Amino acid sequence: MTGMLTIAGLGPGDAALITPEVSAALTEATDVVGYAPYLVRVPSREGLRLHASDNRMELARAGEALKLAAEGRRVVLVSSGDPGVLALEAAPEWQDISIRVLPGVTAMLAAAARAGAPLGHDFCAINLSDNLKPWAVIEKRLRLAAEADFAIAIYNPRSKSRPDGFARALDILKDAGCGERTVIFAHAVTTPKERIETVSLRQARPDMADMATLVIIGNSATRRVGRWVYAPRRAS
Amino acid sequence: MTGMLTIAGLGPGDAALITPEVSAALTEATDVVGYAPYLVRVPSREGLRLHASDNRMELARAGEALKLAAEGRRVVLVSSGDPGVLALEAAPEWQDISIRVLPGVTAMLAAAARAGAPLGHDFCAINLSDNLKPWAVIEKRLRLAAEADFAIAIYNPRSKSRPDGFARALDILKDAGCGERTVIFAHAVTTPKERIETVSLRQARPDMADMATLVIIGNSATRRVGRWVYAPRRAS
């Protein structure tokens, strides 16, 4: 029997942002594998098996999803990145499994929409976690992103195990002349706990961010008009 | 009477990628405004007015959407960027209008999913059109993006009025030592005309791209395994 693995983006939180394509995959699934807080967002029904795991168990999670698919089950791996990559890394060992990847609305895009259109022009996305890359790489990317005048979306700005990185990132950007840039803190976007805060980079404090916060830093031309933030059409 | 303007992302083409939130906005709309090829994707129904416009008419389109909303109509401006920004730029003149922005799956994310997970780590997006910014800015951003070792998503690589920019962009990236990087040409992604081509940057030819192509250039660690392309977990 040939199994199937679907790696699917569930979106930032609100069910109204799950694409019909992903909803259909969940309806047809026999098994859903993923980080526990994601699984509570999957509609339950008789016969559907949910396989929850810890956030630090990506490798085990991807392996489990592939193993279930190899047993002939229709598996959806709900993902916001890493598990998908891991499943693809392991995929050559599982030749008989059909694999597909379905995109979702990312936290970055949802946060940008709430604020207006701060990522409407050239931008970059930088993950501030140094679990998998040296801090020096992050620092270099921040400096070059400032020099390129990209709008910057910062993922995973801060965690208990990395309390200081975001403060250093803000300092690097201030040193690079970005003190007057607009910064959006989008906390738990599209969930009941959503909170959007917009300040200048000079006013930004590290404690405005946690792991549920997506931070967007405008480019040098980004403007605030009322509650909206956008990169003007004729951006620098 | 107070009108309402919804700026909504329709996604890359396939209706299965339109979020339920955007579908609901279209169902409740009295008027939909947008670039003609987008409007054909809006389900027609009695009483719904469609206002089609040319691609170079963004300013007129945004103004029309705001004017209709000011007349008390429920207007959806279907967008992949600029019209949204323009509507927000003009918004302060239309104080009585309630405005919201709904995110969609972008062409970049859909193209990345088709290829695997090439944007799973730090990346940037660069629009190659020099209609609204000097070519020198584009060139600088490409060089800095290569130096930062970002994966790079290139929007609007090529048009009849700009036949040469993409060739220059490829040369810049080759000069920056990116010749062995993986390049994905994602043409008309999620539509019946979809075509995905993956080559090394050294093999990439300018005529592999047109305006319906999203180009993704991997970072230095990006790998190809079978038909999949992904940035490994421990990316450089």
CSV table of C-alpha atoms in Angstrom, one decimal:
chain,number,residue,atom,x,y,z
A,1,MET,CA,0.0,0.0,0.0
A,2,THR,CA,1.3,3.5,-0.9
A,3,GLY,CA,1.0,6.2,1.7
A,4,MET,CA,0.8,9.9,1.3
A,5,LEU,CA,2.4,12.7,3.3
A,6,THR,CA,1.0,16.3,3.1
A,7,ILE,CA,3.1,19.0,4.7
A,8,ALA,CA,0.6,21.8,5.3
A,9,GLY,CA,0.8,25.4,6.5
A,10,LEU,CA,-2.1,26.0,9.0
A,11,GLY,CA,-1.7,29.8,9.1
A,12,PRO,CA,-1.2,32.1,12.0
A,13,GLY,CA,-4.2,31.0,14.2
A,14,ASP,CA,-7.6,32.1,12.9
A,15,ALA,CA,-9.4,29.2,11.2
A,16,ALA,CA,-10.7,31.7,8.6
A,17,LEU,CA,-7.1,31.8,7.3
A,18,ILE,CA,-6.8,28.1,6.6
A,19,THR,CA,-6.9,27.6,2.9
A,20,PRO,CA,-9.6,25.3,1.4
A,21,GLU,CA,-6.8,23.2,0.0
A,22,VAL,CA,-5.4,22.6,3.5
A,23,SER,CA,-8.9,22.0,5.0
A,24,ALA,CA,-9.5,19.4,2.3
A,25,ALA,CA,-6.3,17.6,3.2
A,26,LEU,CA,-7.2,17.6,6.9
A,27,THR,CA,-10.7,16.2,6.0
A,28,GLU,CA,-9.1,13.3,4.0
A,29,ALA,CA,-6.4,12.6,6.5
A,30,THR,CA,-6.2,9.5,8.7
A,31,ASP,CA,-3.4,11.0,10.8
A,32,VAL,CA,-2.3,14.5,11.7
A,33,VAL,CA,1.2,15.0,13.2
A,34,GLY,CA,2.4,18.2,14.7
A,35,TYR,CA,3.3,20.5,17.6
A,36,ALA,CA,0.6,20.2,20.2
A,37,PRO,CA,-0.7,23.9,20.1
A,38,TYR,CA,-1.2,23.4,16.3
A,39,LEU,CA,-3.1,20.2,16.7
A,40,VAL,CA,-5.8,21.8,18.9
A,41,ARG,CA,-6.7,23.8,15.8
A,42,VAL,CA,-7.4,20.7,13.7
A,43,PRO,CA,-11.2,19.8,13.7
A,44,SER,CA,-11.6,16.5,15.5
A,45,ARG,CA,-13.7,13.7,14.0
A,46,GLU,CA,-14.1,10.0,14.6
A,47,GLY,CA,-11.2,7.9,13.4
A,48,LEU,CA,-8.8,10.8,13.0
A,49,ARG,CA,-5.6,10.1,14.9
A,50,LEU,CA,-3.7,13.1,16.3
A,51,HIS,CA,0.0,12.8,17.1
A,52,ALA,CA,1.1,15.6,19.3
A,53,SER,CA,4.7,16.4,20.0
A,54,ASP,CA,6.9,18.9,21.8
A,55,ASN,CA,8.4,21.9,19.9
A,56,ARG,CA,11.9,20.6,20.3
A,57,MET,CA,11.0,17.2,18.7
A,58,GLU,CA,10.9,18.2,15.1
A,59,LEU,CA,13.1,15.4,13.9
A,60,ALA,CA,11.1,12.7,15.7
A,61,ARG,CA,7.9,14.3,14.4
A,62,ALA,CA,9.0,14.3,10.8
A,63,GLY,CA,10.2,10.7,11.1
A,64,GLU,CA,6.9,9.6,12.6
A,65,ALA,CA,4.9,11.3,9.8
A,66,LEU,CA,7.0,9.5,7.2
A,67,LYS,CA,6.7,6.1,9.0
A,68,LEU,CA,2.9,6.4,9.2
A,69,ALA,CA,2.7,7.3,5.5
A,70,ALA,CA,4.9,4.3,4.7
A,71,GLU,CA,2.4,2.2,6.5
A,72,GLY,CA,-0.2,3.4,3.9
A,73,ARG,CA,-1.9,6.1,5.9
A,74,ARG,CA,-2.8,9.6,4.7
A,75,VAL,CA,-0.8,11.8,6.9
A,76,VAL,CA,-0.8,15.6,7.3
A,77,LEU,CA,2.2,17.2,9.0
A,78,VAL,CA,1.1,20.6,10.2
A,79,SER,CA,3.9,22.9,9.9
A,80,SER,CA,5.3,26.3,10.0
A,81,GLY,CA,8.7,25.4,8.6
A,82,ASP,CA,11.2,23.1,10.1
A,83,PRO,CA,9.2,19.8,10.2
A,84,GLY,CA,8.6,20.3,6.5
A,85,VAL,CA,12.3,20.7,5.8
A,86,LEU,CA,13.1,17.7,8.0
A,87,ALA,CA,10.6,15.5,6.2
A,88,LEU,CA,12.1,16.5,2.9
A,89,GLU,CA,15.6,15.8,4.1
A,90,ALA,CA,14.5,12.3,5.1
A,91,ALA,CA,12.3,11.8,2.1
A,92,PRO,CA,14.8,9.9,-0.1
A,93,GLU,CA,14.8,7.1,2.4
A,94,TRP,CA,11.0,6.7,1.8
A,95,GLN,CA,10.8,6.3,-2.0
A,96,ASP,CA,7.3,4.9,-2.1
A,97,ILE,CA,5.7,7.8,-0.3
A,98,SER,CA,3.9,10.5,-2.3
A,99,ILE,CA,4.8,13.9,-0.7
A,100,ARG,CA,3.2,17.3,-1.3
A,101,VAL,CA,3.6,20.7,0.3
A,102,LEU,CA,0.7,23.0,0.7
A,103,PRO,CA,1.4,26.7,1.5
A,104,GLY,CA,-0.4,28.7,4.1
A,105,VAL,CA,-0.7,32.3,5.1
A,106,THR,CA,2.4,33.0,7.2
A,107,ALA,CA,2.5,34.9,10.5
A,108,MET,CA,4.6,37.5,8.7
A,109,LEU,CA,1.9,38.2,6.1
A,110,ALA,CA,-0.9,38.2,8.6
A,111,ALA,CA,1.0,40.7,10.8
A,112,ALA,CA,1.8,42.9,7.8
A,113,ALA,CA,-1.9,43.0,6.8
A,114,ARG,CA,-3.0,44.0,10.3
A,115,ALA,CA,-0.6,46.9,10.2
A,116,GLY,CA,-1.3,47.9,6.6
A,117,ALA,CA,1.3,47.1,4.0
A,118,PRO,CA,4.8,47.4,5.6
A,119,LEU,CA,6.1,44.5,3.4
A,120,GLY,CA,4.7,45.8,0.1
A,121,HIS,CA,8.2,46.4,-1.2
A,122,ASP,CA,11.5,44.7,-1.0
A,123,PHE,CA,11.9,43.0,2.4
A,124,CYS,CA,13.7,40.2,4.2
A,125,ALA,CA,12.8,37.7,6.9
A,126,ILE,CA,15.4,36.9,9.6
A,127,ASN,CA,14.9,34.2,12.3
A,128,LEU,CA,16.6,35.5,15.5
A,129,SER,CA,17.0,32.0,17.0
A,130,ASP,CA,20.7,31.0,17.2
A,131,ASN,CA,19.9,27.4,17.9
A,132,LEU,CA,20.8,26.4,14.4
A,133,LYS,CA,23.1,29.1,13.1
A,134,PRO,CA,25.8,31.2,14.8
A,135,TRP,CA,24.8,34.5,16.3
A,136,ALA,CA,27.5,36.1,14.1
A,137,VAL,CA,25.5,35.1,11.0
A,138,ILE,CA,22.4,36.8,12.4
A,139,GLU,CA,24.3,40.0,13.2
A,140,LYS,CA,25.8,40.1,9.7
A,141,ARG,CA,22.4,39.7,8.1
A,142,LEU,CA,20.9,42.4,10.2
A,143,ARG,CA,23.7,44.9,9.3
A,144,LEU,CA,23.4,44.0,5.6
A,145,ALA,CA,19.6,44.2,5.7
A,146,ALA,CA,19.8,47.7,7.2
A,147,GLU,CA,22.4,48.7,4.5
A,148,ALA,CA,20.1,47.3,1.8
A,149,ASP,CA,17.2,49.3,3.2
A,150,PHE,CA,15.0,46.2,3.3
A,151,ALA,CA,11.9,46.2,5.5
A,152,ILE,CA,12.8,43.4,8.0
A,153,ALA,CA,10.5,40.8,9.5
A,154,ILE,CA,12.0,39.2,12.6
A,155,TYR,CA,10.8,35.7,13.6
A,156,ASN,CA,11.4,34.3,17.1
A,157,PRO,CA,12.7,37.5,18.5
A,158,ARG,CA,13.0,36.3,22.1
A,159,SER,CA,12.7,33.3,24.3
A,160,LYS,CA,13.5,32.4,27.8
A,161,SER,CA,16.7,30.6,26.7
A,162,ARG,CA,17.7,33.6,24.5
A,163,PRO,CA,16.6,36.7,26.4
A,164,ASP,CA,19.4,39.0,25.0
A,165,GLY,CA,19.5,38.5,21.3
A,166,PHE,CA,16.6,40.9,20.5
A,167,ALA,CA,18.1,43.7,22.5
A,168,ARG,CA,21.4,43.2,20.6
A,169,ALA,CA,19.5,43.2,17.3
A,170,LEU,CA,17.8,46.5,18.2
A,171,ASP,CA,21.2,48.0,19.1
A,172,ILE,CA,22.7,46.8,15.8
A,173,LEU,CA,19.9,48.5,13.9
A,174,LYS,CA,20.2,51.7,15.9
A,175,ASP,CA,24.0,51.7,15.2
A,176,ALA,CA,23.2,51.2,11.5
A,177,GLY,CA,21.1,54.5,11.5
A,178,CYS,CA,17.7,52.9,11.7
A,179,GLY,CA,16.6,54.7,14.9
A,180,GLU,CA,13.8,56.6,13.2
A,181,ARG,CA,12.4,53.5,11.4
A,182,THR,CA,8.9,52.3,12.3
A,183,VAL,CA,8.7,49.1,14.3
A,184,ILE,CA,5.5,46.9,14.5
A,185,PHE,CA,5.2,44.4,17.3
A,186,ALA,CA,2.5,41.9,16.3
A,187,HIS,CA,1.7,39.7,19.2
A,188,ALA,CA,-0.4,36.4,18.7
A,189,VAL,CA,-1.7,37.8,15.4
A,190,THR,CA,-5.3,36.6,14.4
A,191,THR,CA,-5.9,35.0,17.8
A,192,PRO,CA,-8.0,36.3,20.6
A,193,LYS,CA,-4.8,37.5,22.3
A,194,GLU,CA,-3.8,39.6,19.3
A,195,ARG,CA,-2.1,42.9,20.2
A,196,ILE,CA,-0.4,45.3,17.7
A,197,GLU,CA,1.9,48.0,18.9
A,198,THR,CA,3.7,50.5,16.6
A,199,VAL,CA,6.6,52.6,17.8
A,200,SER,CA,9.8,54.1,16.4
A,201,LEU,CA,12.9,51.8,16.7
A,202,ARG,CA,14.4,54.3,19.1
A,203,GLN,CA,11.4,53.7,21.4
A,204,ALA,CA,11.3,50.0,21.0
A,205,ARG,CA,12.1,48.0,24.1
A,206,PRO,CA,13.2,44.4,24.1
A,207,ASP,CA,10.4,43.4,26.5
A,208,MET,CA,7.8,44.4,23.9
A,209,ALA,CA,8.5,41.0,22.2
A,210,ASP,CA,8.2,37.4,23.2
A,211,MET,CA,8.1,34.2,21.2
A,212,ALA,CA,4.5,34.8,20.1
A,213,THR,CA,5.6,38.2,18.6
A,214,LEU,CA,6.4,38.9,15.0
A,215,VAL,CA,8.4,42.1,14.7
A,216,ILE,CA,8.4,44.1,11.5
A,217,ILE,CA,10.8,47.0,11.0
A,218,GLY,CA,9.9,49.3,8.1
A,219,ASN,CA,12.4,50.6,5.5
A,220,SER,CA,13.7,54.1,5.6
A,221,ALA,CA,10.6,55.4,3.6
A,222,THR,CA,7.9,53.6,5.6
A,223,ARG,CA,5.2,55.9,6.9
A,224,ARG,CA,2.6,55.9,9.6
A,225,VAL,CA,-0.8,57.4,8.7
A,226,GLY,CA,-3.3,57.0,11.4
A,227,ARG,CA,-3.3,53.4,12.4
A,228,TRP,CA,-1.7,52.3,9.1
A,229,VAL,CA,1.9,51.6,8.3
A,230,TYR,CA,3.0,51.2,4.7
A,231,ALA,CA,6.0,51.4,2.5
A,232,PRO,CA,5.0,54.2,0.0
A,233,ARG,CA,4.8,53.3,-3.6
A,234,ARG,CA,7.9,55.3,-4.6
A,235,ALA,CA,10.0,53.7,-1.9
A,236,SER,CA,13.7,54.4,-1.6
B,1,MET,CA,-24.1,56.0,5.2
B,2,THR,CA,-20.6,54.6,6.2
B,3,GLY,CA,-18.9,52.5,3.6
B,4,MET,CA,-16.3,49.8,3.9
B,5,LEU,CA,-13.2,49.0,2.0
B,6,THR,CA,-11.5,45.6,2.2
B,7,ILE,CA,-8.1,45.2,0.6
B,8,ALA,CA,-7.8,41.4,0.0
B,9,GLY,CA,-5.1,39.1,-1.2
B,10,LEU,CA,-6.6,36.6,-3.7
B,11,GLY,CA,-3.7,34.3,-3.8
B,12,PRO,CA,-1.6,33.1,-6.8
B,13,GLY,CA,-4.4,31.6,-8.9
B,14,ASP,CA,-6.0,28.5,-7.6
B,15,ALA,CA,-9.4,29.1,-5.9
B,16,ALA,CA,-8.4,26.4,-3.3
B,17,LEU,CA,-5.9,28.9,-2.0
B,18,ILE,CA,-8.3,31.8,-1.3
B,19,THR,CA,-8.8,32.0,2.4
B,20,PRO,CA,-12.3,31.6,3.9
B,21,GLU,CA,-11.9,35.1,5.3
B,22,VAL,CA,-11.4,36.6,1.8
B,23,SER,CA,-14.2,34.4,0.3
B,24,ALA,CA,-16.6,35.8,3.0
B,25,ALA,CA,-15.6,39.3,2.1
B,26,LEU,CA,-16.3,38.7,-1.6
B,27,THR,CA,-19.7,37.1,-0.7
B,28,GLU,CA,-20.7,40.2,1.3
B,29,ALA,CA,-19.3,42.7,-1.3
B,30,THR,CA,-21.4,45.0,-3.4
B,31,ASP,CA,-18.4,46.0,-5.6
B,32,VAL,CA,-15.1,44.4,-6.4
B,33,VAL,CA,-12.4,46.5,-7.9
B,34,GLY,CA,-9.1,45.2,-9.4
B,35,TYR,CA,-6.9,44.3,-12.3
B,36,ALA,CA,-9.0,42.5,-14.9
B,37,PRO,CA,-7.2,39.1,-14.8
B,38,TYR,CA,-7.9,39.0,-11.0
B,39,LEU,CA,-11.6,39.8,-11.5
B,40,VAL,CA,-12.3,36.8,-13.6
B,41,ARG,CA,-11.4,34.8,-10.5
B,42,VAL,CA,-14.2,36.4,-8.4
B,43,PRO,CA,-17.4,34.2,-8.4
B,44,SER,CA,-20.1,36.2,-10.2
B,45,ARG,CA,-23.5,36.7,-8.8
B,46,GLU,CA,-26.5,38.9,-9.3
B,47,GLY,CA,-26.0,42.5,-8.1
B,48,LEU,CA,-22.3,42.2,-7.7
B,49,ARG,CA,-20.5,45.0,-9.7
B,50,LEU,CA,-17.0,44.3,-11.0
B,51,HIS,CA,-14.8,47.2,-11.8
B,52,ALA,CA,-11.9,46.1,-14.0
B,53,SER,CA,-8.9,48.1,-14.8
B,54,ASP,CA,-5.6,48.0,-16.5
B,55,ASN,CA,-2.4,47.0,-14.7
B,56,ARG,CA,-0.9,50.5,-15.0
B,57,MET,CA,-4.0,52.1,-13.5
B,58,GLU,CA,-3.3,51.4,-9.8
B,59,LEU,CA,-3.9,54.9,-8.7
B,60,ALA,CA,-7.2,55.3,-10.5
B,61,ARG,CA,-8.2,51.9,-9.1
B,62,ALA,CA,-7.5,52.7,-5.5
B,63,GLY,CA,-9.3,56.1,-5.9
B,64,GLU,CA,-12.3,54.4,-7.4
B,65,ALA,CA,-12.5,51.8,-4.6
B,66,LEU,CA,-12.4,54.6,-1.9
B,67,LYS,CA,-15.0,56.6,-3.7
B,68,LEU,CA,-17.4,53.7,-3.9
B,69,ALA,CA,-16.9,52.9,-0.2
B,70,ALA,CA,-17.5,56.6,0.6
B,71,GLU,CA,-20.9,56.2,-1.2
B,72,GLY,CA,-21.7,53.6,1.4
B,73,ARG,CA,-20.9,50.5,-0.7
B,74,ARG,CA,-19.1,47.4,0.6
B,75,VAL,CA,-16.0,47.3,-1.7
B,76,VAL,CA,-13.3,44.7,-2.0
B,77,LEU,CA,-10.1,45.8,-3.7
B,78,VAL,CA,-8.4,42.6,-4.9
B,79,SER,CA,-4.7,43.1,-4.7
B,80,SER,CA,-1.3,41.7,-4.8
B,81,GLY,CA,0.4,44.8,-3.3
B,82,ASP,CA,0.4,48.3,-4.9
B,83,PRO,CA,-3.3,49.1,-5.0
B,84,GLY,CA,-3.4,48.3,-1.2
B,85,VAL,CA,-0.6,50.7,-0.6
B,86,LEU,CA,-2.2,53.4,-2.7
B,87,ALA,CA,-5.5,53.0,-1.0
B,88,LEU,CA,-3.8,53.4,2.4
B,89,GLU,CA,-1.8,56.4,1.1
B,90,ALA,CA,-5.1,58.1,0.1
B,91,ALA,CA,-7.0,56.8,3.2
B,92,PRO,CA,-6.6,60.0,5.4
B,93,GLU,CA,-8.8,61.9,2.9
B,94,TRP,CA,-11.6,59.4,3.5
B,95,GLN,CA,-12.1,59.6,7.2
B,96,ASP,CA,-15.5,57.9,7.3
B,97,ILE,CA,-14.5,54.8,5.6
B,98,SER,CA,-13.7,51.7,7.5
B,99,ILE,CA,-10.7,49.9,6.0
B,100,ARG,CA,-9.3,46.5,6.6
B,101,VAL,CA,-6.5,44.4,5.0
B,102,LEU,CA,-6.9,40.6,4.6
B,103,PRO,CA,-3.7,38.6,3.8
B,104,GLY,CA,-3.5,35.9,1.2
B,105,VAL,CA,-1.1,33.2,0.1
B,106,THR,CA,1.5,35.0,-1.9
B,107,ALA,CA,3.0,33.8,-5.2
B,108,MET,CA,6.3,33.5,-3.4
B,109,LEU,CA,4.9,31.1,-0.8
B,110,ALA,CA,3.0,29.0,-3.4
B,111,ALA,CA,6.2,28.8,-5.5
B,112,ALA,CA,8.3,27.8,-2.5
B,113,ALA,CA,5.8,25.0,-1.6
B,114,ARG,CA,5.8,23.6,-5.1
B,115,ALA,CA,9.6,23.3,-4.9
B,116,GLY,CA,9.8,22.1,-1.3
B,117,ALA,CA,11.0,24.5,1.3
B,118,PRO,CA,13.6,26.9,-0.3
B,119,LEU,CA,12.4,29.8,1.9
B,120,GLY,CA,12.4,27.8,5.1
B,121,HIS,CA,15.2,30.0,6.5
B,122,ASP,CA,16.2,33.6,6.3
B,123,PHE,CA,15.4,35.1,2.9
B,124,CYS,CA,14.6,38.3,1.1
B,125,ALA,CA,12.2,39.4,-1.7
B,126,ILE,CA,13.2,41.8,-4.4
B,127,ASN,CA,11.0,43.3,-7.0
B,128,LEU,CA,13.1,43.6,-10.2
B,129,SER,CA,10.9,46.3,-11.7
B,130,ASP,CA,12.7,49.7,-11.9
B,131,ASN,CA,9.5,51.6,-12.6
B,132,LEU,CA,9.4,52.9,-9.1
B,133,LYS,CA,13.0,52.7,-7.9
B,134,PRO,CA,16.3,53.3,-9.5
B,135,TRP,CA,18.1,50.2,-11.0
B,136,ALA,CA,21.1,51.1,-8.8
B,137,VAL,CA,19.0,50.3,-5.7
B,138,ILE,CA,18.0,46.9,-7.1
B,139,GLU,CA,21.6,46.1,-7.9
B,140,LYS,CA,22.8,47.1,-4.5
B,141,ARG,CA,20.1,45.0,-2.8
B,142,LEU,CA,21.1,42.0,-5.0
B,143,ARG,CA,24.8,42.3,-4.0
B,144,LEU,CA,24.0,42.7,-0.3
B,145,ALA,CA,21.5,39.8,-0.4
B,146,ALA,CA,24.2,37.6,-1.9
B,147,GLU,CA,26.7,38.7,0.8
B,148,ALA,CA,24.1,38.0,3.5
B,149,ASP,CA,23.5,34.6,2.0
B,150,PHE,CA,19.8,35.1,2.0
B,151,ALA,CA,17.6,32.9,-0.2
B,152,ILE,CA,16.2,35.4,-2.7
B,153,ALA,CA,12.7,35.5,-4.2
B,154,ILE,CA,12.6,37.7,-7.3
B,155,TYR,CA,9.3,39.3,-8.3
B,156,ASN,CA,8.6,40.7,-11.8
B,157,PRO,CA,11.9,39.4,-13.2
B,158,ARG,CA,11.2,40.4,-16.8
B,159,SER,CA,8.8,42.3,-19.0
B,160,LYS,CA,8.7,43.5,-22.6
B,161,SER,CA,9.6,47.0,-21.4
B,162,ARG,CA,12.4,45.7,-19.2
B,163,PRO,CA,14.0,42.8,-21.2
B,164,ASP,CA,17.5,43.2,-19.8
B,165,GLY,CA,17.3,43.6,-16.0
B,166,PHE,CA,17.0,39.9,-15.2
B,167,ALA,CA,20.1,39.1,-17.3
B,168,ARG,CA,22.0,41.8,-15.3
B,169,ALA,CA,20.7,40.4,-12.1
B,170,LEU,CA,22.0,36.9,-12.9
B,171,ASP,CA,25.4,38.4,-13.8
B,172,ILE,CA,25.5,40.3,-10.5
B,173,LEU,CA,24.8,37.1,-8.6
B,174,LYS,CA,27.3,35.1,-10.6
B,175,ASP,CA,30.0,37.8,-9.9
B,176,ALA,CA,29.0,37.6,-6.2
B,177,GLY,CA,30.0,33.9,-6.2
B,178,CYS,CA,26.5,32.4,-6.4
B,179,GLY,CA,27.0,30.4,-9.6
B,180,GLU,CA,26.4,27.1,-7.9
B,181,ARG,CA,23.3,28.2,-6.2
B,182,THR,CA,20.0,26.5,-7.0
B,183,VAL,CA,17.5,28.5,-9.0
B,184,ILE,CA,13.8,27.7,-9.2
B,185,PHE,CA,11.7,29.2,-12.1
B,186,ALA,CA,8.0,29.0,-11.0
B,187,HIS,CA,5.8,29.9,-13.9
B,188,ALA,CA,2.1,30.7,-13.4
B,189,VAL,CA,2.1,28.7,-10.1
B,190,THR,CA,-1.1,27.0,-9.1
B,191,THR,CA,-2.7,27.7,-12.5
B,192,PRO,CA,-3.2,25.2,-15.4
B,193,LYS,CA,-0.2,26.7,-17.0
B,194,GLU,CA,2.1,26.0,-14.1
B,195,ARG,CA,5.6,25.0,-14.9
B,196,ILE,CA,8.4,24.6,-12.4
B,197,GLU,CA,12.1,24.4,-13.6
B,198,THR,CA,15.1,24.0,-11.3
B,199,VAL,CA,18.7,24.6,-12.5
B,200,SER,CA,21.9,26.0,-11.1
B,201,LEU,CA,22.4,29.7,-11.4
B,202,ARG,CA,25.2,29.1,-13.9
B,203,GLN,CA,22.7,27.3,-16.1
B,204,ALA,CA,20.0,29.9,-15.7
B,205,ARG,CA,19.1,31.8,-18.9
B,206,PRO,CA,17.2,35.1,-18.8
B,207,ASP,CA,14.5,33.7,-21.2
B,208,MET,CA,13.5,31.1,-18.6
B,209,ALA,CA,11.6,34.0,-16.9
B,210,ASP,CA,8.7,36.2,-17.9
B,211,MET,CA,6.3,38.4,-15.9
B,212,ALA,CA,4.3,35.4,-14.8
B,213,THR,CA,7.4,33.8,-13.3
B,214,LEU,CA,8.5,33.9,-9.7
B,215,VAL,CA,12.2,33.2,-9.4
B,216,ILE,CA,13.7,31.7,-6.2
B,217,ILE,CA,17.4,31.5,-5.7
B,218,GLY,CA,18.5,29.3,-2.9
B,219,ASN,CA,21.1,30.2,-0.2
B,220,SER,CA,24.6,28.7,-0.3
B,221,ALA,CA,23.4,25.6,1.7
B,222,THR,CA,20.3,24.9,-0.3
B,223,ARG,CA,20.1,21.3,-1.6
B,224,ARG,CA,18.2,19.4,-4.3
B,225,VAL,CA,17.0,16.0,-3.4
B,226,GLY,CA,15.0,14.4,-6.2
B,227,ARG,CA,12.4,16.9,-7.2
B,228,TRP,CA,12.6,18.8,-3.9
B,229,VAL,CA,14.6,21.9,-3.0
B,230,TYR,CA,15.1,23.0,0.5
B,231,ALA,CA,17.4,25.0,2.8
B,232,PRO,CA,18.7,22.4,5.3
B,233,ARG,CA,17.9,22.8,8.9
B,234,ARG,CA,21.5,23.7,9.8
B,235,ALA,CA,21.7,26.3,7.1
B,236,SER,CA,24.8,28.5,6.8
